[in-house]
Each structure stands twice: as structure tokens, then as C-alpha cells.
Amino acid sequence: MANLKVVIGTLELVNPVISASGTFGYGLEFVDKLDLRRIGAFATKGLSLNKRDGNPMPRICETPSGMINSIGLENVGIDVFEMEKLPEIRKTGAKVIANFFGETEDEYLEAARRLDAMEGVHALEMNVSCPNVEKGGIEFGSDPAFLEKLTSLVRKAIRKPLIVKLSPNVADIRPFARAVENGGGDAISAINTLKGMSVDTATRRPRIKRVFGGLSGPAIRPVAVRMVYECARTVKIPVIGIGGIASLEDMLEFLIVGAVAVQVGTMNFVEPGICQRLAEELSVWCEKERIADIREIIGSLKTD
Ligand SMILES: Cc1cc2nc3c(=O)[nH]c(=O)nc-3n(C[C@H](O)[C@H](O)[C@H](O)COP(=O)(O)O)c2cc1C
């Protein structure tokens, strides 16, 4: 059997397949669909200090090979996560990446400290695609200097591995990757959703109540592969590739351009057991190709 183990900071994964935040609930919703110990890890829905109800409906619509969502970071809040979800999650033996966000620097720090102290949370993933209420609503992840400072503050406040999840809604992602590395982040995950819009021509209304939403699914994959490639060439810390993964082939694309692991998002809605299937297919493929260790594939892109 090929060795599929990968390491992200001090986080060890049995294979490089992770289910993405916001598409896998708190893991518990999927226990009858797959064995959580057979995937690398799962990322929780984005958590904040206080519970959030999210945006008004409609907040999801289908698009060609994808979807637009404007859920508005609805979540149960960190207290309920700790008291009601985490004890159950611990019983599954899953590796847990707690995705989190805040609306102020202090909220980010406090959320990170709380999650860091929780037994059963193995790593933190910081979503920086959240409006900063103290800075006129611009996203935390849209200014490299600010991102570096936030990364550094959070890094110093916690002990567990810190993954920073980048937004693709920037002209050049490389300064942001550098900012995370300079701030001491252990890894980068990329990409979050691409800002999009869709209109119902019969009613002439936006299909999403809040007008804009985040585009995800196979439609975004080539953009994601390009951005992950750019990140992997820019920094030495591990990069986790996300965006439109629906098959073994898609996953291999990300690994070949330099991703150490991948996350599968939207396709969980189509096939709830997809992460386990892809992990098993990767193992079979490695054996067929006589690849002893997954690291032989990572970053093996040929450009000459
Ligand atoms: C319904 C939905 C909710 C999401 N919620 C979050 C979230 O809470 N935090 C986060 O960092 N990313 C969130 N994402 C982004 C995904 O984790 C992922 O980065 C993105 O969808 C691209 O991957 P995909 O094309 O495989 O879906 C969400 C995506 C979807 C579709």
C-alpha cells in the first residue's frame, strides 16, 4: 500500500483528503455516509464567538457546474460547538480542523484562543473573507499588511497549527500567501469562493437576496488550480488546494501543482461520501502507478 500520509505543521493526516468548511456541517451530519477516520480531516462550518443566523433567503442558487451561496457565516457559535458538538465529534475519531472568523481583531483572537484550548480540535483554519467592522467593512484578507498582522497575532496566541484560508477575490494572490508565511502561519488553504452574481430574467431579480454571493464547484477549478500553483511557488509553508474537486483526476491536478492536501466542498452536497471514495481511489491509483509515497506526486508539475 502506498503511503498517503501528509503533514501540515504538527497536524498528521492519514491521507490528503479533507472536507471543506461550510459543506460538511460539524461532521456529525455525515457519520452514516462515511467513516471519518478514513479521510484526512474535516473542516467545521466557520465558527464565531457568538451564534449567527446568517443572511436572508434566498441564499443559494445553482449555476453552470457550480453554485452561488450567501449563507452569511451562519453557525451555532463556539459555546454550543464546544458543549454539544465536540463531545460527539470526539467519539468519531475524526481529525478536526476548526474553521473560524471574527468581525474584529479581538474576536478573531478570542475565537482562536477558545478553539486552541479544546480537546478534539487538531488545527485551526482562519477564514479571512469576513468584513472588518472596524475598517469600514473591507475583508480582513484583502490587505496583505493587515493579513500579516492578524496572522502573527493569532499565531502567537495559540499552540495548534494555524492554517490561513485565502480569498481568491484579489488581483494577485501571491502577496497574500507571503503575508501568511511572514506572519508565521503554518499553512495556507486556497481558495474560498469567487464573488459572483446571477439574475432571474423572468422576475429581473438577483437570485440571491443579498445580490452577490460566493461561486463554488467545478466551475471555479481552473482558477483555483492556477492560484494554488502561484501560492505553492511563492511560499515554503504547505498549501492546501480547494476549488471544484469532483474526481480523482481533479485532486491529482492540485497535488501536481504543489498542494500538500486538498479540500472537497460543493461536491459533498452531490455525493456525501465523496471524500472517502476519493481517498480510496487515490490509494488504488498510487498502487497501479507504482507510487510508493504520495509525496512523489506533490509539486511534480513539468513545465518544460
Ligand atoms: C454553502 C457553502 C458554505 C461555505 N461556508 C464556508 C465557511 O463557513 N468558511 C469558509 O472558510 N469557507 C466556506 N465555504 C467555502 C468552501 O469551504 C470552499 O472554499 C469553496 O466552496 C470552494 O471549494 P468547492 O468548489 O469544492 O466548493 C463555503 C462554501 C459553500 C458552498
XYZ file of C-alpha atoms and ligand atoms in Angstrom:
335
model
C 0.000 0.000 0.000
C 1.237 3.479 -0.892
C 1.995 5.886 1.931
C -0.658 8.611 1.697
C 0.265 10.364 4.957
C 0.853 14.099 4.802
C 1.927 16.580 7.454
C 0.730 20.157 7.889
C 2.700 21.780 10.700
C 2.229 19.287 13.525
C -1.034 18.005 12.045
C -0.647 14.486 10.663
C -3.251 13.260 8.198
C -3.764 9.636 7.119
C -4.385 10.884 3.589
C -4.575 14.290 1.883
C -8.377 14.437 1.503
C -10.187 16.966 3.735
C -13.810 18.021 3.537
C -14.194 21.779 3.227
C -15.740 24.211 5.680
C -19.418 25.021 5.244
C -20.145 21.950 3.159
C -19.758 19.300 5.869
C -21.661 20.784 8.817
C -19.987 19.785 12.066
C -19.058 16.371 10.686
C -21.789 14.631 12.670
C -24.278 15.049 9.822
C -22.061 12.725 7.741
C -21.310 9.844 10.111
C -23.704 7.481 8.346
C -22.285 8.435 4.927
C -18.607 7.767 5.539
C -16.023 6.726 8.106
C -14.465 9.977 9.322
C -11.243 8.141 10.259
C -10.712 7.237 6.623
C -10.431 10.817 5.425
C -7.531 13.113 6.273
C -9.660 15.523 8.301
C -12.789 17.619 8.094
C -13.122 21.374 8.468
C -16.059 22.582 10.565
C -18.543 25.204 9.443
C -16.994 28.605 10.183
C -17.304 29.302 13.918
C -17.631 32.674 15.641
C -17.732 33.660 19.306
C -21.463 34.282 19.120
C -24.082 32.266 17.252
C -25.116 33.782 13.899
C -28.360 33.362 11.958
C -26.851 34.256 8.590
C -28.328 36.145 5.660
C -31.965 36.288 4.481
C -33.252 33.736 1.918
C -32.843 33.005 -0.943
C -29.168 32.485 -0.252
C -28.263 29.611 -2.566
C -28.701 29.188 -6.322
C -27.386 26.769 -8.918
C -25.102 27.921 -11.730
C -23.444 26.033 -14.609
C -21.184 23.450 -12.880
C -21.472 25.161 -9.548
C -23.481 27.170 -7.091
C -23.608 30.624 -5.541
C -24.133 30.927 -1.800
C -24.604 33.785 0.580
C -25.177 31.864 3.796
C -23.646 34.740 5.750
C -21.485 32.583 8.037
C -24.455 31.156 9.976
C -23.193 28.947 12.810
C -24.065 27.672 16.288
C -21.332 29.713 17.996
C -18.279 28.459 19.849
C -20.061 27.627 23.153
C -22.606 25.299 21.550
C -19.854 23.800 19.392
C -17.813 23.008 22.491
C -20.643 21.707 24.652
C -22.934 19.949 22.165
C -20.982 19.116 19.007
C -17.402 18.441 20.047
C -18.100 15.649 22.588
C -19.925 13.742 19.833
C -17.260 14.557 17.232
C -14.523 13.227 19.550
C -16.223 9.817 19.599
C -15.866 9.513 15.807
C -12.068 9.587 15.913
C -12.032 12.281 13.215
C -9.226 14.796 12.743
C -10.904 18.149 13.220
C -9.907 21.454 11.676
C -11.911 24.224 13.329
C -12.688 26.931 10.794
C -13.267 30.313 12.474
C -13.693 34.024 11.857
C -14.454 37.289 13.643
C -15.632 40.771 12.797
C -12.848 42.459 14.748
C -9.225 41.567 15.504
C -10.192 40.859 19.119
C -12.957 38.488 18.049
C -10.506 36.567 15.858
C -8.057 36.320 18.743
C -10.620 35.248 21.307
C -12.176 32.654 18.971
C -8.722 31.258 18.192
C -7.769 31.028 21.888
C -11.003 29.241 22.753
C -10.662 26.685 19.941
C -6.983 26.155 20.701
C -7.883 25.076 24.235
C -10.436 22.467 23.121
C -9.557 18.794 23.237
C -10.539 17.192 19.941
C -9.702 20.236 17.799
C -6.475 19.374 15.969
C -5.846 22.516 13.930
C -7.386 25.920 13.265
C -8.322 27.319 9.870
C -8.743 31.092 9.854
C -11.244 32.385 7.308
C -10.194 35.923 6.423
C -13.049 36.506 3.949
C -15.077 38.297 6.603
C -15.899 42.026 6.669
C -13.932 44.021 9.244
C -16.456 46.173 11.126
C -13.683 48.418 12.467
C -12.326 49.120 8.991
C -15.475 50.065 7.082
C -16.403 46.505 6.097
C -13.386 45.648 3.942
C -12.440 41.996 4.273
C -9.583 41.061 6.626
C -7.968 39.117 3.823
C -7.928 41.960 1.300
C -4.855 43.840 2.572
C -1.533 41.947 2.837
C -0.140 44.121 5.660
C -3.284 43.646 7.702
C -3.339 39.912 6.965
C 0.256 39.529 8.115
C -0.504 41.336 11.366
C -3.632 39.271 12.055
C -1.803 36.025 11.259
C 1.054 36.966 13.557
C -1.256 37.965 16.448
C -3.256 34.734 16.209
C -0.145 32.592 15.733
C 1.354 33.966 18.945
C -1.870 33.357 20.872
C -2.270 29.642 20.077
C -0.317 26.387 20.070
C -2.119 24.284 17.453
C -1.314 24.535 13.725
C -2.756 27.669 12.099
C -3.995 27.391 8.521
C -4.990 30.681 6.882
C -7.635 30.394 4.174
C -7.189 32.880 1.362
C -9.799 34.698 -0.679
C -9.480 34.495 -4.479
C -11.113 37.915 -4.862
C -7.827 39.775 -5.290
C -5.798 40.745 -8.370
C -2.714 38.817 -7.269
C -2.821 36.161 -4.547
C 0.962 35.924 -4.078
C 1.408 38.905 -1.703
C -1.279 37.347 0.499
C 0.483 33.980 0.552
C 3.697 35.785 1.523
C 1.859 37.714 4.234
C 0.682 34.464 5.838
C 4.176 32.995 5.716
C 5.763 36.165 7.125
C 3.140 36.265 9.874
C 4.140 32.772 10.970
C 1.135 30.860 9.593
C 1.745 27.100 9.390
C -0.152 26.590 6.134
C -2.319 28.265 3.527
C -5.597 26.943 2.223
C -6.869 28.308 -1.087
C -9.327 29.122 -2.428
C -12.501 30.367 -0.800
C -15.454 31.192 -3.094
C -15.272 33.647 -6.004
C -17.591 36.637 -5.818
C -20.470 36.085 -8.250
C -23.990 37.124 -9.223
C -26.927 35.545 -11.020
C -30.197 37.090 -12.222
C -33.638 35.531 -12.716
C -34.616 37.149 -16.035
C -38.357 36.451 -15.547
C -38.522 38.463 -12.313
C -35.419 40.571 -13.060
C -34.330 39.987 -9.512
C -30.997 38.715 -8.292
C -31.249 35.021 -7.448
C -29.533 35.776 -4.139
C -31.315 38.156 -1.755
C -28.041 39.909 -0.883
C -27.352 40.262 -4.660
C -23.780 38.874 -4.564
C -22.667 35.503 -3.332
C -19.709 33.125 -3.457
C -19.319 30.882 -6.510
C -18.044 27.352 -5.886
C -17.981 23.930 -7.543
C -16.287 22.576 -10.702
C -16.835 25.960 -12.442
C -14.049 27.525 -10.348
C -11.485 24.716 -10.587
C -9.138 26.147 -13.256
C -8.964 29.443 -11.359
C -8.270 27.558 -8.128
C -5.569 25.366 -9.689
C -3.829 28.479 -11.028
C -3.957 30.243 -7.663
C -2.760 27.189 -5.735
C 0.145 26.866 -8.185
C 1.018 30.543 -7.636
C 0.869 30.121 -3.843
C 2.944 26.932 -3.856
C 5.666 28.633 -5.924
C 5.689 31.675 -3.643
C 5.927 30.163 -0.153
C 7.647 27.274 1.594
C 4.799 26.508 4.014
C 2.296 23.841 2.888
C -0.595 24.844 0.638
C -3.963 23.069 0.778
C -5.788 23.172 -2.571
C -9.535 23.826 -2.719
C -11.918 24.512 -5.586
C -14.281 22.356 -7.597
C -12.803 18.957 -6.831
C -15.168 16.232 -8.074
C -12.880 13.355 -9.074
C -9.523 11.665 -8.526
C -8.211 13.448 -11.599
C -9.201 16.852 -10.158
C -7.470 16.055 -6.891
C -4.294 14.980 -8.700
C -4.233 18.289 -10.572
C -3.966 20.177 -7.275
C -1.333 17.823 -5.854
C 0.776 18.030 -9.023
C 0.821 21.857 -8.936
C 2.087 21.707 -5.357
C -0.818 21.265 -2.940
C 0.145 19.053 0.013
C -3.521 18.217 0.644
C -6.900 19.104 -0.843
C -10.350 20.034 0.382
C -13.606 18.977 -1.256
C -16.545 21.354 -0.810
C -19.606 21.678 -3.022
C -19.438 18.080 -4.254
C -20.297 16.888 -0.710
C -23.829 18.108 -1.459
C -23.980 15.878 -4.544
C -22.253 12.843 -3.035
C -21.914 12.937 0.772
C -19.374 10.073 0.802
C -17.118 11.606 -1.861
C -14.120 12.311 0.392
C -13.750 8.685 1.448
C -14.239 7.498 -2.137
C -11.533 9.871 -3.413
C -9.116 8.774 -0.669
C -9.664 5.128 -1.627
C -9.292 5.886 -5.334
C -6.050 7.728 -4.651
C -4.669 4.693 -2.858
C -5.635 2.337 -5.711
C -4.216 4.748 -8.290
C -0.864 5.029 -6.484
C -0.547 1.263 -6.388
C -1.394 0.951 -10.072
C 1.156 3.656 -10.928
C 3.731 2.082 -8.571
C 3.950 5.219 -6.477
C 5.196 4.330 -3.005
C 4.620 7.707 -1.381
C 2.156 10.483 -2.207
C 4.988 12.985 -1.821
C 6.308 11.782 -5.200
C 3.264 13.457 -6.780
C 3.160 16.698 -4.808
C 4.691 19.518 -6.850
C 5.701 17.202 -9.691
C 4.450 19.545 -12.437
C 6.569 19.628 -15.592
C 6.587 22.940 -17.436
C 9.398 22.476 -19.999
C -22.608 26.566 1.257
C -21.167 26.916 1.491
C -20.769 27.394 2.736
C -19.421 27.713 2.986
N -19.048 28.161 4.223
C -17.733 28.430 4.483
C -17.310 28.828 5.791
O -18.098 28.904 6.745
N -15.981 29.115 5.976
C -15.068 29.006 4.962
O -13.887 29.275 5.178
N -15.443 28.602 3.716
C -16.745 28.310 3.458
N -17.117 27.881 2.196
C -16.105 27.766 1.125
C -15.662 26.315 0.922
O -15.061 25.784 2.088
C -14.670 26.211 -0.275
O -13.535 27.001 -0.005
C -15.282 26.658 -1.589
O -16.632 26.249 -1.687
C -14.524 26.127 -2.811
O -14.491 24.717 -2.843
P -15.534 23.817 -3.715
O -15.533 24.375 -5.106
O -15.025 22.433 -3.629
O -16.876 24.003 -3.060
C -18.464 27.565 1.943
C -18.875 27.081 0.685
C -20.196 26.746 0.455
C -20.594 26.220 -0.905
